[in-house]
mmCIF file of C-alpha atoms and ligand atoms in Angstrom:
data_model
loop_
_atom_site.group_PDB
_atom_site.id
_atom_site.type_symbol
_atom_site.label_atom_id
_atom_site.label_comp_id
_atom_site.label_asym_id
_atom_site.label_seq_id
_atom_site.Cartn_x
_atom_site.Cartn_y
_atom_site.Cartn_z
ATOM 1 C CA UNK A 8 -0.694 23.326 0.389
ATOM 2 C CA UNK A 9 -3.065 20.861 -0.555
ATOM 3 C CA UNK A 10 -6.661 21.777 -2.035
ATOM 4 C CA UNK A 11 -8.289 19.283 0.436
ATOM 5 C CA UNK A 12 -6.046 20.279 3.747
ATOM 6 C CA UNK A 13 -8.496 20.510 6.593
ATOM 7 C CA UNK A 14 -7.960 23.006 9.544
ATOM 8 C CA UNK A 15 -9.714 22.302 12.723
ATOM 9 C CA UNK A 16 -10.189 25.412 14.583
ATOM 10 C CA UNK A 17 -10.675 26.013 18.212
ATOM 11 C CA UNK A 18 -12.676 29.437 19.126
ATOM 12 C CA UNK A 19 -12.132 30.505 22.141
ATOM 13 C CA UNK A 20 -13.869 33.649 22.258
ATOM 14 C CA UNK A 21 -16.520 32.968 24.990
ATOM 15 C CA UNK A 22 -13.052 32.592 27.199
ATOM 16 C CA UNK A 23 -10.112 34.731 26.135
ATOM 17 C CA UNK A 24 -12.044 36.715 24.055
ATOM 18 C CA UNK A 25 -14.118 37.628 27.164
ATOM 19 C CA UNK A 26 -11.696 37.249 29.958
ATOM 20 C CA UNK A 27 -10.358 41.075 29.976
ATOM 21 C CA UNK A 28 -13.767 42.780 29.389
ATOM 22 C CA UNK A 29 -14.621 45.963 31.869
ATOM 23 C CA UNK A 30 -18.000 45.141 31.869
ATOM 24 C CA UNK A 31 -18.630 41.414 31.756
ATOM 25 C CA UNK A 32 -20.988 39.485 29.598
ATOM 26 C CA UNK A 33 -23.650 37.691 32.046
ATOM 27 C CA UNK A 34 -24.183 33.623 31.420
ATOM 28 C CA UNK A 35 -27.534 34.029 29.108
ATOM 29 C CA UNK A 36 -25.469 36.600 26.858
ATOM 30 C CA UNK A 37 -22.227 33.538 27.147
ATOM 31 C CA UNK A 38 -24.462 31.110 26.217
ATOM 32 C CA UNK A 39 -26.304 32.926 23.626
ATOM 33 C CA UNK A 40 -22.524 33.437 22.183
ATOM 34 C CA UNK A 41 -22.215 29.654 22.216
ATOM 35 C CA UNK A 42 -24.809 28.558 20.694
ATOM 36 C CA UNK A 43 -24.308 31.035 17.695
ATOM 37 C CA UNK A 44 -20.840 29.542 17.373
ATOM 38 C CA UNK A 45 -22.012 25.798 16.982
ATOM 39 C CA UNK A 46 -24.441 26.954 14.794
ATOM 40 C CA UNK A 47 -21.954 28.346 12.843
ATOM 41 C CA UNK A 48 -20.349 25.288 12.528
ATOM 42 C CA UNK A 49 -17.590 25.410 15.051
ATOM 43 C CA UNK A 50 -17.167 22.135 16.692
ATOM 44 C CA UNK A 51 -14.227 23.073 19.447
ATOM 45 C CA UNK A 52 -15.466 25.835 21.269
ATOM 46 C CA UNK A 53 -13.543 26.890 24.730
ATOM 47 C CA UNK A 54 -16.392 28.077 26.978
ATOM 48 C CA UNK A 55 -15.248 29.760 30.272
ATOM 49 C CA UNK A 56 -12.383 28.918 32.716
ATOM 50 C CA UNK A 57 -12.535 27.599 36.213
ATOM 51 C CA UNK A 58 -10.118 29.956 37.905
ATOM 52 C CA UNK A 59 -10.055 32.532 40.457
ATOM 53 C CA UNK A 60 -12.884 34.526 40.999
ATOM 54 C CA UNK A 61 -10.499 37.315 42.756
ATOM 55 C CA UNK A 62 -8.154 36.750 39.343
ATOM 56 C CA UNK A 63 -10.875 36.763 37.058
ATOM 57 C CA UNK A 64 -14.322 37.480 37.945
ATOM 58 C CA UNK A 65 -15.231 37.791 34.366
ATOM 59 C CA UNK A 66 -15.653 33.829 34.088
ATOM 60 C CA UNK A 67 -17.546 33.503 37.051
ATOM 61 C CA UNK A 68 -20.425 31.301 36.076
ATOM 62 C CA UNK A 69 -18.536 28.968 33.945
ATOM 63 C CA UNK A 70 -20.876 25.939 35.330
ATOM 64 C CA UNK A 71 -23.934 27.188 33.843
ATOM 65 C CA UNK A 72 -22.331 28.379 30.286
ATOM 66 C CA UNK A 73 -20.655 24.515 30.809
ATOM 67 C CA UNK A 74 -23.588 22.864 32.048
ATOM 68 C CA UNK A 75 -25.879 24.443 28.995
ATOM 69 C CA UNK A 76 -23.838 22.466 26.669
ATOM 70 C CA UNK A 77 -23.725 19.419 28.338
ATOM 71 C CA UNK A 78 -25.547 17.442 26.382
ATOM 72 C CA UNK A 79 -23.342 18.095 23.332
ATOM 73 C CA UNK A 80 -21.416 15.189 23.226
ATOM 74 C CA UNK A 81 -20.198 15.561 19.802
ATOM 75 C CA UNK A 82 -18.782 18.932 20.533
ATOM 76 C CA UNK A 83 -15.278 19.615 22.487
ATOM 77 C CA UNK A 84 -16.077 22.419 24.790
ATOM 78 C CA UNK A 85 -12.718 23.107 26.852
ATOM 79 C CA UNK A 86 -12.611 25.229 30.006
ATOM 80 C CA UNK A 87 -9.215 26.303 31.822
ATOM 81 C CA UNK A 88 -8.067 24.824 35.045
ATOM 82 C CA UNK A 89 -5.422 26.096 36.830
ATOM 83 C CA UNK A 90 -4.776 23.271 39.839
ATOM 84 C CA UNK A 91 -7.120 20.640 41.273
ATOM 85 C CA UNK A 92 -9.470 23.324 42.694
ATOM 86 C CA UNK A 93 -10.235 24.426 39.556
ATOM 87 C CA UNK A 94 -10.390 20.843 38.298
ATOM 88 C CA UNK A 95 -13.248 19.709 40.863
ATOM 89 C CA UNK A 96 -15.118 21.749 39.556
ATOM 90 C CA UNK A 97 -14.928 21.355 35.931
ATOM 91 C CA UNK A 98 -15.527 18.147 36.903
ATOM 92 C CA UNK A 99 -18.443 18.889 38.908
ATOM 93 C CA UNK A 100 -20.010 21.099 35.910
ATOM 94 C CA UNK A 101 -19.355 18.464 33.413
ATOM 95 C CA UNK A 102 -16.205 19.158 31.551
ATOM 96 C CA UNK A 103 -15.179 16.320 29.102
ATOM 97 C CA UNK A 104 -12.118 18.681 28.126
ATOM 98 C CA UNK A 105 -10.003 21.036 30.220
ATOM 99 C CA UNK A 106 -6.849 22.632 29.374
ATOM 100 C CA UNK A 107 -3.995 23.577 31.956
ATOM 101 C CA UNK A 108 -1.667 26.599 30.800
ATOM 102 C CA UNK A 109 1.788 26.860 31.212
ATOM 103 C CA UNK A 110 4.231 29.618 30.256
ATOM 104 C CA UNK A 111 7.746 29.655 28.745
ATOM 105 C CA UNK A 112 8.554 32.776 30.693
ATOM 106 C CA UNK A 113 9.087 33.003 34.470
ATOM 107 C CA UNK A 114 7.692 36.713 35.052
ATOM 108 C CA UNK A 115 4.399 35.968 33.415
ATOM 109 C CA UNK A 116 3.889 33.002 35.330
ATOM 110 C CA UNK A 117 4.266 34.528 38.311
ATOM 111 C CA UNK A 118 1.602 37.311 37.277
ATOM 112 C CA UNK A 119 -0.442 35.132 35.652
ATOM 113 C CA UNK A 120 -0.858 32.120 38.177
ATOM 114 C CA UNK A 121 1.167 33.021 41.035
ATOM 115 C CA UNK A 122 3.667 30.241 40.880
ATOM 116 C CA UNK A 123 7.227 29.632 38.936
ATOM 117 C CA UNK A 124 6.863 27.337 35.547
ATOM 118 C CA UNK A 125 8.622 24.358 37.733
ATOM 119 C CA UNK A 126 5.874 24.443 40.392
ATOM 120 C CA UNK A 127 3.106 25.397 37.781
ATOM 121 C CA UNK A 128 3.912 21.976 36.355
ATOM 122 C CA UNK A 129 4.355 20.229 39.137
ATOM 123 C CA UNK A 130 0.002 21.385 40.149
ATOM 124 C CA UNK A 131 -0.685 20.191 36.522
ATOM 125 C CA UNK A 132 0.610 16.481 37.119
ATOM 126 C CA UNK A 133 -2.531 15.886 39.759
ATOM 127 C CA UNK A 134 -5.132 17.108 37.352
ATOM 128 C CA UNK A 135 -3.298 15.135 34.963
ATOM 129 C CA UNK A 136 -3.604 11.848 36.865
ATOM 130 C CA UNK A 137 -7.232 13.164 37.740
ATOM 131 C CA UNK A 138 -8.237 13.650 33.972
ATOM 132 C CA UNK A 139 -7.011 10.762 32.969
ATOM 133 C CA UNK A 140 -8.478 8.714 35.733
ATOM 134 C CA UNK A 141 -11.872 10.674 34.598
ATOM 135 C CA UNK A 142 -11.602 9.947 30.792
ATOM 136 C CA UNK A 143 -11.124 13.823 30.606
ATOM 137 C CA UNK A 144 -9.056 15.073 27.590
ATOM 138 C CA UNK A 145 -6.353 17.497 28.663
ATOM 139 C CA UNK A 146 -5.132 20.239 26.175
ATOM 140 C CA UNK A 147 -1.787 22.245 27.077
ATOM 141 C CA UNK A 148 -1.283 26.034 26.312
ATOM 142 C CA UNK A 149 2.369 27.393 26.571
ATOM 143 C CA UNK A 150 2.408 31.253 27.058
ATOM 144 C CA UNK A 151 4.845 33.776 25.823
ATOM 145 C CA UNK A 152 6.458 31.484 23.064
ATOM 146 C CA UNK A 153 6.681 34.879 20.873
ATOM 147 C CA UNK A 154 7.859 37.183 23.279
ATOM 148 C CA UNK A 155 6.597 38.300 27.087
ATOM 149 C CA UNK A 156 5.252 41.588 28.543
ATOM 150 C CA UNK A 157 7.265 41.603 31.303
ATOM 151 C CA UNK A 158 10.668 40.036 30.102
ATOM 152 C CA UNK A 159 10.572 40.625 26.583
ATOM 153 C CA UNK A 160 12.491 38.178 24.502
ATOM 154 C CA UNK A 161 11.827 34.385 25.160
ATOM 155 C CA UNK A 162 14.565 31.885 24.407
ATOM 156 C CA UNK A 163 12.486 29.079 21.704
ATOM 157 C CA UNK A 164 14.123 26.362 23.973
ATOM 158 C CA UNK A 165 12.028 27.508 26.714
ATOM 159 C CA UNK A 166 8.979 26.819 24.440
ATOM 160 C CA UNK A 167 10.768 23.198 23.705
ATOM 161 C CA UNK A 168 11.320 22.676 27.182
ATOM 162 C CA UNK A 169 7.692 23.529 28.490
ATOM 163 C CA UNK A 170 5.836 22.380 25.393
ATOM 164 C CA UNK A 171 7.633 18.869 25.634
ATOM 165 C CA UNK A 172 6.518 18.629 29.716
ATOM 166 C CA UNK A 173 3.154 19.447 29.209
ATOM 167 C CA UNK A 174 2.792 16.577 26.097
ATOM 168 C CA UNK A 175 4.625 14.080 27.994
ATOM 169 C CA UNK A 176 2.324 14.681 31.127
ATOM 170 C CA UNK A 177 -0.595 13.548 28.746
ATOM 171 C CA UNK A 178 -1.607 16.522 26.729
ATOM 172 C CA UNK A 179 -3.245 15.621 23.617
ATOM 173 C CA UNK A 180 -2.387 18.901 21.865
ATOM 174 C CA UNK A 181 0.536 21.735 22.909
ATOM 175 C CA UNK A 182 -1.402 25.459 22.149
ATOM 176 C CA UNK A 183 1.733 27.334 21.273
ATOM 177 C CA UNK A 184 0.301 30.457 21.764
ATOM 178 C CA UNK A 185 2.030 34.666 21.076
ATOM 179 C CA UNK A 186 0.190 35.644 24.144
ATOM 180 C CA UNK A 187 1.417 39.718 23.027
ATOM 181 C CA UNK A 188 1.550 39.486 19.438
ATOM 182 C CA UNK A 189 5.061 40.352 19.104
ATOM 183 C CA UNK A 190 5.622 37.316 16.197
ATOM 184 C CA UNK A 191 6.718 37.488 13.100
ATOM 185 C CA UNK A 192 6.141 34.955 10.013
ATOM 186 C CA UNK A 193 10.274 33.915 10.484
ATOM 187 C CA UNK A 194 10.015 33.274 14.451
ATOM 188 C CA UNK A 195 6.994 32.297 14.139
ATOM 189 C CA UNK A 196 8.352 29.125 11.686
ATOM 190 C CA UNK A 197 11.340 29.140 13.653
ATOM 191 C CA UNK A 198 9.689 28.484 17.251
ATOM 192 C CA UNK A 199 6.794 25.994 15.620
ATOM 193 C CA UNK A 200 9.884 24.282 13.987
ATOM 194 C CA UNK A 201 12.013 24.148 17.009
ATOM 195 C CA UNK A 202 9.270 22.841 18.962
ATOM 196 C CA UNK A 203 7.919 20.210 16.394
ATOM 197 C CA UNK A 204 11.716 18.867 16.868
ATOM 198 C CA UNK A 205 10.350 16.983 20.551
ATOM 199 C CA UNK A 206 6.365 16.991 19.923
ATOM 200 C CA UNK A 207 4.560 15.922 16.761
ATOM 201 C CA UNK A 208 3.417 18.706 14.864
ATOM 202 C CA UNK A 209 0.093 16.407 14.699
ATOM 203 C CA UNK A 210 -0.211 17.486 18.189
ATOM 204 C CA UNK A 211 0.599 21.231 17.901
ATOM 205 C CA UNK A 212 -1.553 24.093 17.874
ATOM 206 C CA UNK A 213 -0.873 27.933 17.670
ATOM 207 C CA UNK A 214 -2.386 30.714 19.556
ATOM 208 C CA UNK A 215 -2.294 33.993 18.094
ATOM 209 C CA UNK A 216 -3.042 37.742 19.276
ATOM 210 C CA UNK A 217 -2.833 40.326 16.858
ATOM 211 C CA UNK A 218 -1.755 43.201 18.856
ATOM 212 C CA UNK A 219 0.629 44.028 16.041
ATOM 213 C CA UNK A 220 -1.256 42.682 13.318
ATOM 214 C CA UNK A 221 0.609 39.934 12.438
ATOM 215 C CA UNK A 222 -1.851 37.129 13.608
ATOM 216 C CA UNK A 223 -2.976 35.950 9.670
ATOM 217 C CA UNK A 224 1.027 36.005 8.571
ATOM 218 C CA UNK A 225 1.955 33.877 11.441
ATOM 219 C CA UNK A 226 -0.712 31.715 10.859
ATOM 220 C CA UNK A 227 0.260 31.078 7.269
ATOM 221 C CA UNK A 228 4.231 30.377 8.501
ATOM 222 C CA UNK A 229 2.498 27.974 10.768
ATOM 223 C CA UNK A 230 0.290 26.420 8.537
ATOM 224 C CA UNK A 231 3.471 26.228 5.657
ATOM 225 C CA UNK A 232 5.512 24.845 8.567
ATOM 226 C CA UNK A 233 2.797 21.833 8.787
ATOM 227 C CA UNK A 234 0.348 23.228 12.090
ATOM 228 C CA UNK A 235 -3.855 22.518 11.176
ATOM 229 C CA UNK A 236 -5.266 23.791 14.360
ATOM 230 C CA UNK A 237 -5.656 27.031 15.207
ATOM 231 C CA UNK A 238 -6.881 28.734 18.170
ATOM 232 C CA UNK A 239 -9.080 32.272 16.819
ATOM 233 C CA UNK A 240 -11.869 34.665 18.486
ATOM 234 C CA UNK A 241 -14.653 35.838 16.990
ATOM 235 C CA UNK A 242 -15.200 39.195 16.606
ATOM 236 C CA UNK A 243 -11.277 39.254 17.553
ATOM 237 C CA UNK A 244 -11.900 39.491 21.021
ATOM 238 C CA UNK A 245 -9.757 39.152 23.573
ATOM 239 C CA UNK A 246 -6.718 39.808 25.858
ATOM 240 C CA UNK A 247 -5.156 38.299 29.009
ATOM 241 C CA UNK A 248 -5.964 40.449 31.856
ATOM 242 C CA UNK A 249 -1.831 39.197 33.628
ATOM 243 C CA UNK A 250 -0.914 40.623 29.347
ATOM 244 C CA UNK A 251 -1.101 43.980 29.735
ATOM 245 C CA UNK A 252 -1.353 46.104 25.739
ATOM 246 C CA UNK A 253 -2.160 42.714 24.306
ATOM 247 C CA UNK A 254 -5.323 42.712 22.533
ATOM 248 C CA UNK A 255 -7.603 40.022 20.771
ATOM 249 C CA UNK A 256 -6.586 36.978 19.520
ATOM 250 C CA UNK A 257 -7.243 36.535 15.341
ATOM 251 C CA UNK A 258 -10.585 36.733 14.846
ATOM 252 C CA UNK A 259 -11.763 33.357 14.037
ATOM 253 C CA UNK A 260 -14.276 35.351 10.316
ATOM 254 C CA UNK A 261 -10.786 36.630 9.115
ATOM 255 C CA UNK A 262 -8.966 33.327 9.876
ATOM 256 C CA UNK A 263 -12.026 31.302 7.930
ATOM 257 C CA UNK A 264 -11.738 33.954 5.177
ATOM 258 C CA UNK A 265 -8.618 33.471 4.564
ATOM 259 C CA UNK A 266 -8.941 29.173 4.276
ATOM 260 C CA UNK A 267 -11.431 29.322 2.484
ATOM 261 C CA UNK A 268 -9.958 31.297 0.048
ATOM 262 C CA UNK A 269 -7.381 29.150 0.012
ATOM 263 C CA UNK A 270 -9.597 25.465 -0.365
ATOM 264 C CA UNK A 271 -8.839 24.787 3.220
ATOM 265 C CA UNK A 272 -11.852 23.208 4.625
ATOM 266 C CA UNK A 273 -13.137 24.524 8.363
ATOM 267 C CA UNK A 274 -16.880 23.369 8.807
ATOM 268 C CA UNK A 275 -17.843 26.771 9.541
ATOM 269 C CA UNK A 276 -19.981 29.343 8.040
ATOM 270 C CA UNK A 277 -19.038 32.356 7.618
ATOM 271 C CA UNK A 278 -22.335 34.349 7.299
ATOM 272 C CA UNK A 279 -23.279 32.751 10.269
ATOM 273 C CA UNK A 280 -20.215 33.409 12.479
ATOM 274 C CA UNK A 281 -20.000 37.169 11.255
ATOM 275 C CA UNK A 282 -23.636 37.400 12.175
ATOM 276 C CA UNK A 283 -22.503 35.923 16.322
ATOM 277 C CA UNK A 284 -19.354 38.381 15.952
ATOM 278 C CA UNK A 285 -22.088 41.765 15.755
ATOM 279 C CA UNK A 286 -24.661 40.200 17.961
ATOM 280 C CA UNK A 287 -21.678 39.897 20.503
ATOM 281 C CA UNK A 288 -19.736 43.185 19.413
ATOM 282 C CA UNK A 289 -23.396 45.055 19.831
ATOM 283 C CA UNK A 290 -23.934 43.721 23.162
ATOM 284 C CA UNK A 291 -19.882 45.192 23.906
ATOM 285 C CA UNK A 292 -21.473 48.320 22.865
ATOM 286 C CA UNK A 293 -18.638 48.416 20.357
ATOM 287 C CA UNK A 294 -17.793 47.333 16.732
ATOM 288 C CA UNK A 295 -15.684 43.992 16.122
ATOM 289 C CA UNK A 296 -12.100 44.546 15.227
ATOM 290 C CA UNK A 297 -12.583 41.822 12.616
ATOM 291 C CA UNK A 298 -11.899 42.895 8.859
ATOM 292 C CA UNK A 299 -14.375 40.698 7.631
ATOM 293 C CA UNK A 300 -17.179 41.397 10.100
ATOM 294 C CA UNK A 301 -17.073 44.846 9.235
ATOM 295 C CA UNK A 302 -17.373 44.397 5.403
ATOM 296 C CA UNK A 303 -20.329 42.471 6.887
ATOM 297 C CA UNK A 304 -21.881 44.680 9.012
ATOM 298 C CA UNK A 305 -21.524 47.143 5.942
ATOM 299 C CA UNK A 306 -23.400 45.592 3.290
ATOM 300 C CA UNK A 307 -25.732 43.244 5.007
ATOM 301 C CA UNK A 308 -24.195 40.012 3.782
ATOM 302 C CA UNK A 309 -24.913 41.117 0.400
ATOM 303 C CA UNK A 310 -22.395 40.360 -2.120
ATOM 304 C CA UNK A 311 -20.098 39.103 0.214
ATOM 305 C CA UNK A 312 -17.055 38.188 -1.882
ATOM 306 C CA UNK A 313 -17.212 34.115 -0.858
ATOM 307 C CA UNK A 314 -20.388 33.844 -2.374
ATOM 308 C CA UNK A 315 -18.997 33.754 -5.920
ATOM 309 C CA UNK A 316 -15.904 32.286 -4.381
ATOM 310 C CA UNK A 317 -17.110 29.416 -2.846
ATOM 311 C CA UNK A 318 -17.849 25.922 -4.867
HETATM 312 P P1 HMG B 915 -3.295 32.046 44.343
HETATM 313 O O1 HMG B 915 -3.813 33.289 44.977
HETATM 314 O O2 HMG B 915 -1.834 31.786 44.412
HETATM 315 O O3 HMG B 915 -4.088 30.749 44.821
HETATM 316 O O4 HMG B 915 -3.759 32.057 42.829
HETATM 317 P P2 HMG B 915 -4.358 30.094 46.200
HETATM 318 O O5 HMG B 915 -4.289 28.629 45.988
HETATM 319 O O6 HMG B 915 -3.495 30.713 47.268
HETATM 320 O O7 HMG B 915 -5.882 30.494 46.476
HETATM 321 C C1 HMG B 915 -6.288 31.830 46.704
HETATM 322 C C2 HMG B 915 -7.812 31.891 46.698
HETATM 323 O O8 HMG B 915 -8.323 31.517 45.405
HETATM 324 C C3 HMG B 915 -8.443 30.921 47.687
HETATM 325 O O9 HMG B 915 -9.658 31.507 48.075
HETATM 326 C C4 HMG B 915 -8.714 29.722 46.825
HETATM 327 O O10 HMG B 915 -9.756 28.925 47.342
HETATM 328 C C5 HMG B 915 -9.148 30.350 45.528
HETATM 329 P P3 HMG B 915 -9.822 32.289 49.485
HETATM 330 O O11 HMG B 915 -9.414 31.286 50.520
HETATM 331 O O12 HMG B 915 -8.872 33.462 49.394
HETATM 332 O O13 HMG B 915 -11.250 32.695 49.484
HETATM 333 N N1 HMG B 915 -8.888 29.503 44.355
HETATM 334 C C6 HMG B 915 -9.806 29.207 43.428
HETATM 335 N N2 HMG B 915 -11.090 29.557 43.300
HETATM 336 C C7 HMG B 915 -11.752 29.060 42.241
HETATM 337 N N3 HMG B 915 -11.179 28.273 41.307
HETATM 338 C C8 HMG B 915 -9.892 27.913 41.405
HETATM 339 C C9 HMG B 915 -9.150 28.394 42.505
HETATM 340 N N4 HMG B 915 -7.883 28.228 42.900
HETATM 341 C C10 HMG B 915 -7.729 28.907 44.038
HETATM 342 N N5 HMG B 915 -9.345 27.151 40.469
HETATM 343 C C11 HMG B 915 -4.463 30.885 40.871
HETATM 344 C C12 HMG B 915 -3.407 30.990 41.953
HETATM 345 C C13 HMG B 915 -3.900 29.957 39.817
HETATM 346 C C14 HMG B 915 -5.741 30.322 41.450
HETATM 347 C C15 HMG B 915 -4.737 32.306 40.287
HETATM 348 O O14 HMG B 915 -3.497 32.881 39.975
HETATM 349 C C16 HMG B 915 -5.608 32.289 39.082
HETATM 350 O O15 HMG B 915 -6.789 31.957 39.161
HETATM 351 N N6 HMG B 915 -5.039 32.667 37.907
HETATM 352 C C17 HMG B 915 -5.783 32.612 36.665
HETATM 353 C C18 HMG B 915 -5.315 33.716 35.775
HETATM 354 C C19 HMG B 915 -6.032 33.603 34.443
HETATM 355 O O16 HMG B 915 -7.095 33.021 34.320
HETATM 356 N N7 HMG B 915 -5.415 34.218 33.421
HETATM 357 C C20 HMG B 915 -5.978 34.247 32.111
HETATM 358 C C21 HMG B 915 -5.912 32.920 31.418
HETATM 359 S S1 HMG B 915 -4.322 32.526 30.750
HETATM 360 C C22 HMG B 915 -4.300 33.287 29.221
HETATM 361 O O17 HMG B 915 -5.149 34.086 28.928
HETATM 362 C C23 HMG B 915 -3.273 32.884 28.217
HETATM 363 C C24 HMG B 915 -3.840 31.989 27.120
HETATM 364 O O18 HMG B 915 -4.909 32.624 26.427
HETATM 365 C C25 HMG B 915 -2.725 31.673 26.102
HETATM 366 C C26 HMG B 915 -1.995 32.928 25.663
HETATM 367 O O19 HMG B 915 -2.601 33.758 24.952
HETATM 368 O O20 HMG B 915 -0.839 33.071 26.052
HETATM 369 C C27 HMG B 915 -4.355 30.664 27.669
HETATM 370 MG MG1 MG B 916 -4.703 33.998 24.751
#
């Protein structure tokens, strides 16, 4: 690992990390959460999803928390579309980034969007040609690529197969994502490797949960095996309401602990973003599951190891 490696991270807590709460965050409280993230320095933020309101009510109102932002054209603000409904009205709300999600298993495609992986793919080629025709980027996540809730093991040339559709259909970046936390540091290496062998890792990302609390070591594999985007939470948010058991993805403070500590560069603050992951967790009415947060929340800020160990 190189002292000046750069790791660009997408947080997608206002949208998985929100997506499975029982009592849903209103838009002023989602945009409030935005906001504290770009001021925190994250500059890929994923900010709702234009789905089903029946599937997911929780994202309801994903055109204002969209539309808040729009002016941020430095900033990539993804939202999830599912088929060209979904796409309109991204569109309409002013999405300059969606992302479509696939998944290497059959059973949690079904739960999760109703269709096979064959026919999911087959509704992403429209919004494809629609996004492309727009000038909208298109970012791909692959489901299950560490194991599924419903079928449990998942063959890695499934994750080939549906991570090497979605890139040649025009996705700019493949989101390889352990949608249950199962991974371990090996298959995680093994599955990034195996799917690096038919899209560049330059255009891989990986998606962790830490159900199991394995989300930093597969990171690591990943980022030894050659990955520099990651995909984290803050507060560690999160679970997939088609997942059941799977919990938060890594929370993005423990993630930028851990580069930092290691020279990576990230662009974000971590005072800052621990300071958005208790605003957040105290409007949940609950702590963060974060490590770091917590040694936050305990002390204030004060003392807070990175201040002696940043230069
Ligand atoms: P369906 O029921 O098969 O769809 O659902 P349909 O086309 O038959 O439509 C049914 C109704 O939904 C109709 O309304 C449509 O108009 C409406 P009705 O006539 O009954 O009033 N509808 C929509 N409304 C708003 N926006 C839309 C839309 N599409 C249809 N885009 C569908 C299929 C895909 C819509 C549904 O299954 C769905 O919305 N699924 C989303 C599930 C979801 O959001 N899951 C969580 C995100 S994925 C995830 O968390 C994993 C990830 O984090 C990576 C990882 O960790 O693995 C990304
Ligand atoms: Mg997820």
């Amino acid at each position: 690992m190189m002292a000046q490696d750069k790791v660009r991270i997408v947080e997608v807590g206002p949208r998985d990390g929100l997506q499975n709460e029982a009592s849903p965050l209103g838009v002023p409280a989602r945009i409030a959460m935005v906001e504290g993230l770009i001021a925190a320095g994250l500059r890929a933020v994923e900010v709702g999803s234009f789905v089903s309101p029946k599937w997911v009510p929780q994202m309801v109102g994903s055109d204002e928390v969209l539309g808040a932002f729009a002016h941020r054209t430095d900033l990539r603000l993804p939202v999830l579309v599912p088929n060209m409904k979904g796409f309109a009205a991204a569109q309409a709300a002013g999405a300059r980034e969606i992302a479509v999600f696939a998944s290497a298993s059959e059973s949690f495609s079904q739960k999760n969007i109703n269709c096979s992986i064959d026919e999911s793919l087959d509704r992403f080629r429209p919004v494809m040609e629609a996004a492309v025709d727009a000038g909208i980027a298109v970012r791909g996540y692959v489901s299950c690529a560490w194991g599924c809730p419903y079928e449990g093991a998942v063959d890695p040339a499934a994750v080939v197969r549906v991570s090497k559709a979605l890139h040649a259909m025009g996705c700019y970046e493949i989101s390889v994502s352990d949608t249950i936390g199962t991974g371990t540091p090996t298959a995680a290496r093994e599955v990034i490797e195996a799917v690096a062998g038919s899209v560049p890792m330059t255009a891989l990302a990986v998606h962790v949960h830490d159900t199991y609390g394995q989300a930093l070591a597969n990171i690591l594999a990943c980022l030894q095996a050659g990955v520099r985007v990651f995909d984290a939470s803050v507060g560690g948010l999160g679970g997939c309401p088609y997942a059941e058991g799977a919990t938060g993805n890594v929370a993005t403070e423990d993630l930028v602990f851990m580069l930092d500590g290691m020279g990576i560069h990230t662009g974000v603050d971590l005072r800052r973003l621990c300071t958005v992951a208790l605003d957040v967790s105290g409007t949940l009415g609950r702590p963060p599951s974060s490590h770091v947060a917590r040694v936050f929340a305990q002390n204030g800020g004060e003392g807070f190891p990175f201040d002696t160990r940043l230069t």
